[in-house]
Amino acid sequence: MKRYLGVKSERVCLHQGLSYTMEGMDTIQHQRNLEGYVGFANLPNQVYRKSVKRGFEFTLMVVGESGLGKSTLINSLFLTDLYSKDYPGPSQRIKKTVQVEQSKVLIKEGGVQLTLTIVDTPGFGDAVDNSNCWQPVINYIDSKCEDFLNAESRVNRRSMPDNRVHCCLYFIAPSGHGLKPLDIEFMKRLHDKVNVIPLIAKADTLTPEECQLFKKQIMKEIQEHKIKIYEFPDTEDDEDNKLIRKIKEKMPLAVVGSNVVIEVNGKKVRGRQYPWGVAEVENGEHCDFTVLRNMLIRTHMQDLKDVTNNVHYENYRSKKLAAVTCNGVDTTKTKGQLTKSPLAQMEEERREHVMKMKKMEAEMEQVFEMKVKEKKQKLKDSEAELERRHEQMKRNLEAQYKELEEKRRVYEDEKANWEAQQRILEQQKLDASKTMEKNKKKGKIF
Amino acid sequence: ISGSGSTLLGYIGIDTIIEQMRKKTMKTGFDFNIMVVGHSGLGKSTLVNTLFKSQVSRKSAGWARDDKIPKTVDIKAVSHVLEEGGVKMKLTVVDTPGFGDQINNDNCWEPISKYINEQYEKFLKEEVNITRKKRIPDTRVHCCLYFISPTGHSLRQLDVEFMKRLSHSVNIIPVIAKADTMTIEERQDFKQRVRKELEMGGIEFYPQKEFDEDMEDKSDNDKIREAMPFAVVGSDKEYQVNGKRVLGRKTAWGIVEVENPNHCEFAQLRDFLIRSHLQDLKEVTHNIHYETYRAKRLNENGGLHPISSNDTQESNL
């Protein structure tokens, strides 16, 4: 069948099912009207039926200081008493560190079943010193992403439970002024890990004018600090877009929670009874609860999951894998996904290591030299010392020697004297004996 | 005319002393210093304005966020002279912006404690001087309104720490701020829990049990103590309700009347603070808290020498 499609190229050949120009050989896809009913319009139904059979999972995290009505709001959103036994339980105990607690509930409605996981953070912002109170929350989110990453990389991927946090509702205290430093810090650190939806808690504290001012102030601060809160995607449908724009104007949503049913003008509504009136939870003029519920559950639940999967999870994954060689822990699990960059990284690391070694070596040499110098100095000193002592001893000896010489001379002299004396004595004796002899002889003669 | 010593023989005029005192007070006027503590957004400035029915405190609602939250607790004292029925009052409101607003609030009570002691020190110095002024200017904090956040659960750790440390050097009056957050039942539950926690922490708030002088005082004060902490709402806007003009807050579901005892306990707080116990607050501050400080100070240095103005470091509190 030949049909003219209105393409502005010169020679267009049409064949059954293909159209190409002689120039570029590109395949241009145009929407074609079908001649008969093919049947793939049924595809969404098939997807739908399959998903319904599988059931849905959704993980919602609530963060905020205690006493902001988080548990009440969850109960109101899902019309269950998730926290009935615990109220005022998890928030009552003053905790030293922030805990992260999760509770699962299975909700069935119209044949669709939803496994809802609520992650609570009791103790957040309650201590006197709240530095790093966001760390347990970040750790929790990262650990869930890691679990999913590991499950994805396994060989056997039969069941991949998705426990990643899809949405984080952050509760702002209704001070009427603006964000607290803690709010800003928390949102700055979590906006690229999870979808953050800020809410103004206990909004029945504020009058409508105060609420408007407060919202404007918060949005201004959020933009100032470049916090990326969850953005509602534009759809192609104009009607929906109008609604979405209305929602965007109301951000952050000011909510009131309650499951107590009160009768107002003959109608039964959920609300809070004050002496001056009843604040209705589902009344759009009183608070934005219905907007939140519709957005969270009825229209954007799937989108929240998609953004978590496509944006936050992918961020986490790429960061994790790029850092894989820095700590050898993960190499075994992600071998199949190594790319060139890890190898280059390894090379770099090796070079770094070598340089480090060289530096250490140079340092050690320096130290060694210094020590050697020291030792030499010491030795020289002791040598000088020894020399000195040697000299001294020599002098001592010489002195002694001289002394001795002196003594000896004296002794010699004495000896000579004594000998001389002895000789004289001998001579005398001889002379005496001679004379005696003579005398004797003379005597005899007589 | 006969009789016992108590019967007067004529009119002497001793009872005119009350009138004389009144005239004196009106002429000299008196000082009252109130401190408000609590983290930002609890309606402190609004409440003080409502209490004294004038703009004595800079309103923070219209705050252009150019004044960022200070990194440490600031102490800002603003004085106004109010006059009513011929009586002049010099009211000083001491604000503490930055308290409890940081991420790390360790020791954020220290600047406040230091300020309170500095005022005692100033007074002591004047008293100990050789030539004293006729009327020593009194800047001591007579009353500290501590604002509790209406969480509905219990006191926060910071609240307990602050009150424990300061209840022995100043009169602390805890109030539950923004009481229109809670329904009546929630309010009662919360109050009971808070009172229990205060008792467990050994925190003596004003009016302290130990200073009740006689049975009459005791019974009055007991009633007040049962009702504390007062759950208050502040506002300086007026609306028409049932033909009357009342101070209140207008919401989409009704008007919260500030002075309506069924709506909140502002009227009770005001009567207690201003109409009945104002003088008592000053007396307790002077006779008890100041004397405690003075005794400690004089024992420390072992003498009556006036301390130099640089030496305001306190050993402990």
PDB file of N, CA and C in Angstrom, chain A residues 65-67 87-88 91-92 94 125-131 134 174-175 177-179 181-182 185 202 204-208 210 217 221 224 272-279 285-286, chain B residues 39-41 60-61 63 65 68-69 101-106 109 150-151 153-158 161 178 180-184 186-187 193 249-256 262-263:
ATOM      1  N   GLU A  65      10.583  15.714  64.908  1.00  0.00           N
ATOM      2  CA  GLU A  65      10.689  15.673  66.366  1.00  0.00           C
ATOM      3  C   GLU A  65       9.435  15.046  66.940  1.00  0.00           C
ATOM      4  N   SER A  66       9.587  14.550  68.174  1.00  0.00           N
ATOM      5  CA  SER A  66       8.425  13.870  68.738  1.00  0.00           C
ATOM      6  C   SER A  66       7.370  14.885  69.128  1.00  0.00           C
ATOM      7  N   GLY A  67       6.129  14.476  69.052  1.00  0.00           N
ATOM      8  CA  GLY A  67       5.028  15.354  69.403  1.00  0.00           C
ATOM      9  C   GLY A  67       4.509  16.153  68.232  1.00  0.00           C
ATOM     10  N   TYR A  87       0.993   4.274  70.844  1.00  0.00           N
ATOM     11  CA  TYR A  87       0.768   5.674  71.200  1.00  0.00           C
ATOM     12  C   TYR A  87       0.661   5.842  72.697  1.00  0.00           C
ATOM     13  N   PRO A  88       1.330   6.743  73.326  1.00  0.00           N
ATOM     14  CA  PRO A  88       2.395   7.584  72.764  1.00  0.00           C
ATOM     15  C   PRO A  88       3.755   6.913  72.821  1.00  0.00           C
ATOM     16  N   SER A  91       7.371   7.594  70.792  1.00  0.00           N
ATOM     17  CA  SER A  91       7.744   8.976  70.997  1.00  0.00           C
ATOM     18  C   SER A  91       7.882   9.304  72.472  1.00  0.00           C
ATOM     19  N   GLN A  92       7.356   8.452  73.315  1.00  0.00           N
ATOM     20  CA  GLN A  92       7.339   8.776  74.742  1.00  0.00           C
ATOM     21  C   GLN A  92       8.714   8.628  75.371  1.00  0.00           C
ATOM     22  N   ILE A  94      12.382   8.999  75.987  1.00  0.00           N
ATOM     23  CA  ILE A  94      13.425   9.916  75.548  1.00  0.00           C
ATOM     24  C   ILE A  94      14.643   9.082  75.242  1.00  0.00           C
ATOM     25  N   GLY A 125      15.931  14.556  66.867  1.00  0.00           N
ATOM     26  CA  GLY A 125      15.790  15.941  67.274  1.00  0.00           C
ATOM     27  C   GLY A 125      15.310  16.172  68.693  1.00  0.00           C
ATOM     28  N   ASP A 126      15.315  15.130  69.508  1.00  0.00           N
ATOM     29  CA  ASP A 126      14.775  15.294  70.860  1.00  0.00           C
ATOM     30  C   ASP A 126      15.823  15.564  71.910  1.00  0.00           C
ATOM     31  N   ALA A 127      17.065  15.228  71.598  1.00  0.00           N
ATOM     32  CA  ALA A 127      18.093  15.370  72.623  1.00  0.00           C
ATOM     33  C   ALA A 127      18.527  16.828  72.715  1.00  0.00           C
ATOM     34  N   VAL A 128      19.365  17.097  73.700  1.00  0.00           N
ATOM     35  CA  VAL A 128      19.882  18.454  73.815  1.00  0.00           C
ATOM     36  C   VAL A 128      20.884  18.695  72.689  1.00  0.00           C
ATOM     37  N   ASP A 129      21.750  17.670  72.471  1.00  0.00           N
ATOM     38  CA  ASP A 129      22.713  17.789  71.397  1.00  0.00           C
ATOM     39  C   ASP A 129      22.281  16.899  70.245  1.00  0.00           C
ATOM     40  N   ASN A 130      21.864  17.514  69.170  1.00  0.00           N
ATOM     41  CA  ASN A 130      21.326  16.724  68.074  1.00  0.00           C
ATOM     42  C   ASN A 130      22.274  16.621  66.895  1.00  0.00           C
ATOM     43  N   SER A 131      23.577  16.804  67.111  1.00  0.00           N
ATOM     44  CA  SER A 131      24.484  16.705  65.968  1.00  0.00           C
ATOM     45  C   SER A 131      24.461  15.294  65.443  1.00  0.00           C
ATOM     46  N   TRP A 134      20.934  12.725  62.091  1.00  0.00           N
ATOM     47  CA  TRP A 134      20.464  12.217  60.812  1.00  0.00           C
ATOM     48  C   TRP A 134      21.242  10.993  60.344  1.00  0.00           C
ATOM     49  N   PRO A 174       5.263  23.772  63.599  1.00  0.00           N
ATOM     50  CA  PRO A 174       4.537  24.961  63.152  1.00  0.00           C
ATOM     51  C   PRO A 174       4.898  26.208  63.947  1.00  0.00           C
ATOM     52  N   SER A 175       6.156  26.619  63.881  1.00  0.00           N
ATOM     53  CA  SER A 175       6.557  27.780  64.667  1.00  0.00           C
ATOM     54  C   SER A 175       6.024  29.055  64.057  1.00  0.00           C
ATOM     55  N   HIS A 177       7.730  30.788  61.989  1.00  0.00           N
ATOM     56  CA  HIS A 177       8.851  31.643  61.565  1.00  0.00           C
ATOM     57  C   HIS A 177       9.525  31.111  60.317  1.00  0.00           C
ATOM     58  N   GLY A 178      10.107  29.949  60.423  1.00  0.00           N
ATOM     59  CA  GLY A 178      10.830  29.424  59.274  1.00  0.00           C
ATOM     60  C   GLY A 178      11.427  28.094  59.652  1.00  0.00           C
ATOM     61  N   LEU A 179      12.384  27.653  58.858  1.00  0.00           N
ATOM     62  CA  LEU A 179      12.986  26.362  59.136  1.00  0.00           C
ATOM     63  C   LEU A 179      14.025  26.495  60.240  1.00  0.00           C
ATOM     64  N   PRO A 181      17.623  25.199  62.075  1.00  0.00           N
ATOM     65  CA  PRO A 181      18.893  24.689  61.511  1.00  0.00           C
ATOM     66  C   PRO A 181      18.874  23.181  61.333  1.00  0.00           C
ATOM     67  N   LEU A 182      18.200  22.488  62.259  1.00  0.00           N
ATOM     68  CA  LEU A 182      18.145  21.032  62.159  1.00  0.00           C
ATOM     69  C   LEU A 182      17.396  20.603  60.900  1.00  0.00           C
ATOM     70  N   GLU A 185      19.663  21.174  57.836  1.00  0.00           N
ATOM     71  CA  GLU A 185      20.733  20.190  57.765  1.00  0.00           C
ATOM     72  C   GLU A 185      20.215  18.852  57.285  1.00  0.00           C
ATOM     73  N   LYS A 202       0.703  19.634  62.562  1.00  0.00           N
ATOM     74  CA  LYS A 202      -0.225  20.298  63.483  1.00  0.00           C
ATOM     75  C   LYS A 202      -0.635  21.663  62.944  1.00  0.00           C
ATOM     76  N   ASP A 204      -3.289  23.044  62.577  1.00  0.00           N
ATOM     77  CA  ASP A 204      -4.407  23.784  63.176  1.00  0.00           C
ATOM     78  C   ASP A 204      -3.930  24.798  64.202  1.00  0.00           C
ATOM     79  N   THR A 205      -2.602  24.870  64.383  1.00  0.00           N
ATOM     80  CA  THR A 205      -2.047  25.906  65.261  1.00  0.00           C
ATOM     81  C   THR A 205      -2.032  27.249  64.566  1.00  0.00           C
ATOM     82  N   LEU A 206      -1.996  27.216  63.231  1.00  0.00           N
ATOM     83  CA  LEU A 206      -1.798  28.462  62.497  1.00  0.00           C
ATOM     84  C   LEU A 206      -3.097  28.971  61.911  1.00  0.00           C
ATOM     85  N   THR A 207      -3.248  30.287  61.911  1.00  0.00           N
ATOM     86  CA  THR A 207      -4.383  30.873  61.193  1.00  0.00           C
ATOM     87  C   THR A 207      -4.032  30.862  59.711  1.00  0.00           C
ATOM     88  N   PRO A 208      -5.014  31.023  58.844  1.00  0.00           N
ATOM     89  CA  PRO A 208      -4.725  30.950  57.404  1.00  0.00           C
ATOM     90  C   PRO A 208      -3.644  31.929  56.955  1.00  0.00           C
ATOM     91  N   GLU A 210      -1.181  33.233  58.796  1.00  0.00           N
ATOM     92  CA  GLU A 210       0.109  32.781  59.318  1.00  0.00           C
ATOM     93  C   GLU A 210       0.626  31.621  58.485  1.00  0.00           C
ATOM     94  N   GLN A 217       7.809  31.487  53.545  1.00  0.00           N
ATOM     95  CA  GLN A 217       9.116  31.572  54.182  1.00  0.00           C
ATOM     96  C   GLN A 217       9.892  30.276  54.000  1.00  0.00           C
ATOM     97  N   GLU A 221      13.398  29.574  51.975  1.00  0.00           N
ATOM     98  CA  GLU A 221      14.601  29.011  52.579  1.00  0.00           C
ATOM     99  C   GLU A 221      15.037  27.748  51.852  1.00  0.00           C
ATOM    100  N   GLU A 224      16.840  28.859  48.897  1.00  0.00           N
ATOM    101  CA  GLU A 224      18.119  29.458  49.284  1.00  0.00           C
ATOM    102  C   GLU A 224      19.176  28.409  49.516  1.00  0.00           C
ATOM    103  N   ARG A 272     -10.803  17.318  64.898  1.00  0.00           N
ATOM    104  CA  ARG A 272     -10.377  17.588  66.264  1.00  0.00           C
ATOM    105  C   ARG A 272     -11.355  18.587  66.869  1.00  0.00           C
ATOM    106  N   GLN A 273     -11.837  18.239  68.055  1.00  0.00           N
ATOM    107  CA  GLN A 273     -12.860  19.062  68.697  1.00  0.00           C
ATOM    108  C   GLN A 273     -12.240  20.065  69.640  1.00  0.00           C
ATOM    109  N   TYR A 274     -12.444  21.331  69.349  1.00  0.00           N
ATOM    110  CA  TYR A 274     -11.992  22.384  70.243  1.00  0.00           C
ATOM    111  C   TYR A 274     -13.203  23.087  70.809  1.00  0.00           C
ATOM    112  N   PRO A 275     -13.017  23.845  71.892  1.00  0.00           N
ATOM    113  CA  PRO A 275     -14.170  24.585  72.414  1.00  0.00           C
ATOM    114  C   PRO A 275     -14.686  25.629  71.430  1.00  0.00           C
ATOM    115  N   TRP A 276     -13.842  26.023  70.519  1.00  0.00           N
ATOM    116  CA  TRP A 276     -14.279  27.067  69.607  1.00  0.00           C
ATOM    117  C   TRP A 276     -14.643  26.540  68.223  1.00  0.00           C
ATOM    118  N   GLY A 277     -14.621  25.266  68.062  1.00  0.00           N
ATOM    119  CA  GLY A 277     -15.002  24.751  66.751  1.00  0.00           C
ATOM    120  C   GLY A 277     -14.368  23.404  66.514  1.00  0.00           C
ATOM    121  N   VAL A 278     -14.654  22.853  65.354  1.00  0.00           N
ATOM    122  CA  VAL A 278     -14.081  21.560  65.006  1.00  0.00           C
ATOM    123  C   VAL A 278     -13.190  21.749  63.789  1.00  0.00           C
ATOM    124  N   ALA A 279     -11.933  21.336  63.906  1.00  0.00           N
ATOM    125  CA  ALA A 279     -11.025  21.392  62.763  1.00  0.00           C
ATOM    126  C   ALA A 279     -11.180  20.100  62.001  1.00  0.00           C
ATOM    127  N   GLU A 285     -10.457  23.466  53.144  1.00  0.00           N
ATOM    128  CA  GLU A 285     -10.206  24.824  53.612  1.00  0.00           C
ATOM    129  C   GLU A 285      -9.521  24.837  54.965  1.00  0.00           C
ATOM    130  N   HIS A 286      -9.594  23.720  55.672  1.00  0.00           N
ATOM    131  CA  HIS A 286      -8.993  23.693  56.997  1.00  0.00           C
ATOM    132  C   HIS A 286      -7.531  23.300  56.927  1.00  0.00           C
TER     133      HIS A 286
ATOM    134  N   HIS B  39      12.274  27.990  72.864  1.00  0.00           N
ATOM    135  CA  HIS B  39      12.836  28.113  71.515  1.00  0.00           C
ATOM    136  C   HIS B  39      11.872  28.855  70.594  1.00  0.00           C
ATOM    137  N   SER B  40      12.424  29.279  69.463  1.00  0.00           N
ATOM    138  CA  SER B  40      11.708  30.268  68.669  1.00  0.00           C
ATOM    139  C   SER B  40      10.439  29.679  68.088  1.00  0.00           C
ATOM    140  N   GLY B  41       9.453  30.534  67.926  1.00  0.00           N
ATOM    141  CA  GLY B  41       8.203  30.082  67.329  1.00  0.00           C
ATOM    142  C   GLY B  41       7.173  29.647  68.339  1.00  0.00           C
ATOM    143  N   SER B  60       7.847  38.801  66.530  1.00  0.00           N
ATOM    144  CA  SER B  60       8.690  38.017  65.640  1.00  0.00           C
ATOM    145  C   SER B  60       7.937  37.468  64.442  1.00  0.00           C
ATOM    146  N   ALA B  61       6.619  37.583  64.441  1.00  0.00           N
ATOM    147  CA  ALA B  61       5.868  36.979  63.333  1.00  0.00           C
ATOM    148  C   ALA B  61       6.193  37.692  62.042  1.00  0.00           C
ATOM    149  N   TRP B  63       8.904  38.964  61.298  1.00  0.00           N
ATOM    150  CA  TRP B  63      10.351  38.922  61.180  1.00  0.00           C
ATOM    151  C   TRP B  63      10.781  38.723  59.748  1.00  0.00           C
ATOM    152  N   ARG B  65      13.512  37.409  57.628  1.00  0.00           N
ATOM    153  CA  ARG B  65      14.498  36.444  58.103  1.00  0.00           C
ATOM    154  C   ARG B  65      15.941  36.937  57.941  1.00  0.00           C
ATOM    155  N   LYS B  68      19.150  36.282  61.353  1.00  0.00           N
ATOM    156  CA  LYS B  68      19.233  34.836  61.429  1.00  0.00           C
ATOM    157  C   LYS B  68      19.205  34.405  62.890  1.00  0.00           C
ATOM    158  N   ILE B  69      18.941  33.163  63.093  1.00  0.00           N
ATOM    159  CA  ILE B  69      18.987  32.651  64.461  1.00  0.00           C
ATOM    160  C   ILE B  69      20.425  32.792  64.956  1.00  0.00           C
ATOM    161  N   ASP B 101      17.537  26.524  69.699  1.00  0.00           N
ATOM    162  CA  ASP B 101      17.294  26.498  68.262  1.00  0.00           C
ATOM    163  C   ASP B 101      18.390  25.816  67.474  1.00  0.00           C
ATOM    164  N   GLN B 102      19.559  25.640  68.100  1.00  0.00           N
ATOM    165  CA  GLN B 102      20.664  25.062  67.342  1.00  0.00           C
ATOM    166  C   GLN B 102      20.480  23.571  67.226  1.00  0.00           C
ATOM    167  N   ILE B 103      21.368  22.971  66.437  1.00  0.00           N
ATOM    168  CA  ILE B 103      21.367  21.522  66.350  1.00  0.00           C
ATOM    169  C   ILE B 103      21.942  20.962  67.650  1.00  0.00           C
ATOM    170  N   ASN B 104      23.028  21.610  68.129  1.00  0.00           N
ATOM    171  CA  ASN B 104      23.619  21.176  69.379  1.00  0.00           C
ATOM    172  C   ASN B 104      23.325  22.217  70.439  1.00  0.00           C
ATOM    173  N   ASN B 105      22.463  21.873  71.375  1.00  0.00           N
ATOM    174  CA  ASN B 105      22.038  22.862  72.358  1.00  0.00           C
ATOM    175  C   ASN B 105      22.689  22.669  73.703  1.00  0.00           C
ATOM    176  N   ASP B 106      23.844  22.015  73.720  1.00  0.00           N
ATOM    177  CA  ASP B 106      24.511  21.822  75.002  1.00  0.00           C
ATOM    178  C   ASP B 106      24.829  23.150  75.654  1.00  0.00           C
ATOM    179  N   TRP B 109      21.884  27.046  78.302  1.00  0.00           N
ATOM    180  CA  TRP B 109      21.347  27.753  79.452  1.00  0.00           C
ATOM    181  C   TRP B 109      22.419  28.596  80.143  1.00  0.00           C
ATOM    182  N   PRO B 150       4.039  22.465  72.940  1.00  0.00           N
ATOM    183  CA  PRO B 150       2.830  21.647  73.126  1.00  0.00           C
ATOM    184  C   PRO B 150       2.878  20.351  72.330  1.00  0.00           C
ATOM    185  N   THR B 151       3.837  19.500  72.626  1.00  0.00           N
ATOM    186  CA  THR B 151       3.936  18.273  71.848  1.00  0.00           C
ATOM    187  C   THR B 151       2.806  17.312  72.188  1.00  0.00           C
ATOM    188  N   HIS B 153       3.136  15.049  74.383  1.00  0.00           N
ATOM    189  CA  HIS B 153       3.695  13.840  74.979  1.00  0.00           C
ATOM    190  C   HIS B 153       4.257  14.102  76.364  1.00  0.00           C
ATOM    191  N   SER B 154       5.365  14.835  76.395  1.00  0.00           N
ATOM    192  CA  SER B 154       6.019  15.059  77.690  1.00  0.00           C
ATOM    193  C   SER B 154       7.018  16.186  77.522  1.00  0.00           C
ATOM    194  N   LEU B 155       7.739  16.460  78.582  1.00  0.00           N
ATOM    195  CA  LEU B 155       8.762  17.490  78.510  1.00  0.00           C
ATOM    196  C   LEU B 155       9.939  16.998  77.698  1.00  0.00           C
ATOM    197  N   ARG B 156      10.607  17.958  77.052  1.00  0.00           N
ATOM    198  CA  ARG B 156      11.803  17.559  76.324  1.00  0.00           C
ATOM    199  C   ARG B 156      12.992  17.613  77.281  1.00  0.00           C
ATOM    200  N   GLN B 157      14.036  16.933  76.842  1.00  0.00           N
ATOM    201  CA  GLN B 157      15.214  16.862  77.696  1.00  0.00           C
ATOM    202  C   GLN B 157      15.747  18.248  78.016  1.00  0.00           C
ATOM    203  N   LEU B 158      15.725  19.121  77.009  1.00  0.00           N
ATOM    204  CA  LEU B 158      16.242  20.466  77.209  1.00  0.00           C
ATOM    205  C   LEU B 158      15.428  21.201  78.276  1.00  0.00           C
ATOM    206  N   GLU B 161      16.482  19.947  81.723  1.00  0.00           N
ATOM    207  CA  GLU B 161      17.816  20.411  82.089  1.00  0.00           C
ATOM    208  C   GLU B 161      17.790  21.864  82.510  1.00  0.00           C
ATOM    209  N   LYS B 178       1.133  28.059  72.891  1.00  0.00           N
ATOM    210  CA  LYS B 178       0.287  27.705  71.750  1.00  0.00           C
ATOM    211  C   LYS B 178      -0.705  26.617  72.120  1.00  0.00           C
ATOM    212  N   ASP B 180      -3.669  26.304  71.704  1.00  0.00           N
ATOM    213  CA  ASP B 180      -4.756  25.984  70.784  1.00  0.00           C
ATOM    214  C   ASP B 180      -4.399  24.831  69.863  1.00  0.00           C
ATOM    215  N   THR B 181      -3.210  24.234  70.086  1.00  0.00           N
ATOM    216  CA  THR B 181      -2.857  23.030  69.334  1.00  0.00           C
ATOM    217  C   THR B 181      -3.574  21.815  69.879  1.00  0.00           C
ATOM    218  N   MET B 182      -3.931  21.892  71.154  1.00  0.00           N
ATOM    219  CA  MET B 182      -4.442  20.670  71.778  1.00  0.00           C
ATOM    220  C   MET B 182      -5.919  20.798  72.125  1.00  0.00           C
ATOM    221  N   THR B 183      -6.611  19.669  72.081  1.00  0.00           N
ATOM    222  CA  THR B 183      -7.992  19.663  72.557  1.00  0.00           C
ATOM    223  C   THR B 183      -7.952  19.629  74.089  1.00  0.00           C
ATOM    224  N   ILE B 184      -9.120  19.791  74.700  1.00  0.00           N
ATOM    225  CA  ILE B 184      -9.165  19.918  76.157  1.00  0.00           C
ATOM    226  C   ILE B 184      -8.631  18.651  76.827  1.00  0.00           C
ATOM    227  N   GLU B 186      -6.552  16.396  75.595  1.00  0.00           N
ATOM    228  CA  GLU B 186      -5.112  16.286  75.379  1.00  0.00           C
ATOM    229  C   GLU B 186      -4.376  17.211  76.321  1.00  0.00           C
ATOM    230  N   ARG B 187      -4.955  18.398  76.521  1.00  0.00           N
ATOM    231  CA  ARG B 187      -4.336  19.373  77.394  1.00  0.00           C
ATOM    232  C   ARG B 187      -4.231  18.854  78.821  1.00  0.00           C
ATOM    233  N   ARG B 193       1.052  14.906  82.873  1.00  0.00           N
ATOM    234  CA  ARG B 193       2.348  14.282  82.617  1.00  0.00           C
ATOM    235  C   ARG B 193       3.458  15.252  82.937  1.00  0.00           C
ATOM    236  N   ARG B 249      -7.676  34.599  68.029  1.00  0.00           N
ATOM    237  CA  ARG B 249      -7.077  34.109  66.805  1.00  0.00           C
ATOM    238  C   ARG B 249      -8.175  33.536  65.932  1.00  0.00           C
ATOM    239  N   LYS B 250      -8.206  33.975  64.693  1.00  0.00           N
ATOM    240  CA  LYS B 250      -9.297  33.535  63.834  1.00  0.00           C
ATOM    241  C   LYS B 250      -8.831  32.394  62.949  1.00  0.00           C
ATOM    242  N   THR B 251      -9.460  31.248  63.092  1.00  0.00           N
ATOM    243  CA  THR B 251      -9.157  30.128  62.201  1.00  0.00           C
ATOM    244  C   THR B 251     -10.394  29.843  61.368  1.00  0.00           C
ATOM    245  N   ALA B 252     -10.250  28.908  60.445  1.00  0.00           N
ATOM    246  CA  ALA B 252     -11.369  28.621  59.554  1.00  0.00           C
ATOM    247  C   ALA B 252     -12.521  27.952  60.284  1.00  0.00           C
ATOM    248  N   TRP B 253     -12.249  27.425  61.451  1.00  0.00           N
ATOM    249  CA  TRP B 253     -13.332  26.702  62.129  1.00  0.00           C
ATOM    250  C   TRP B 253     -13.770  27.399  63.412  1.00  0.00           C
ATOM    251  N   GLY B 254     -13.309  28.593  63.667  1.00  0.00           N
ATOM    252  CA  GLY B 254     -13.782  29.283  64.856  1.00  0.00           C
ATOM    253  C   GLY B 254     -12.772  30.303  65.331  1.00  0.00           C
ATOM    254  N   ILE B 255     -13.164  31.052  66.331  1.00  0.00           N
ATOM    255  CA  ILE B 255     -12.249  32.056  66.860  1.00  0.00           C
ATOM    256  C   ILE B 255     -11.829  31.625  68.253  1.00  0.00           C
ATOM    257  N   VAL B 256     -10.518  31.560  68.478  1.00  0.00           N
ATOM    258  CA  VAL B 256      -9.994  31.218  69.791  1.00  0.00           C
ATOM    259  C   VAL B 256      -9.946  32.492  70.610  1.00  0.00           C
ATOM    260  N   ASN B 262     -12.798  29.210  79.104  1.00  0.00           N
ATOM    261  CA  ASN B 262     -13.107  27.902  78.525  1.00  0.00           C
ATOM    262  C   ASN B 262     -12.177  27.558  77.379  1.00  0.00           C
ATOM    263  N   HIS B 263     -11.560  28.564  76.818  1.00  0.00           N
ATOM    264  CA  HIS B 263     -10.711  28.292  75.664  1.00  0.00           C
ATOM    265  C   HIS B 263      -9.265  28.057  76.080  1.00  0.00           C
TER     266      HIS B 263
END
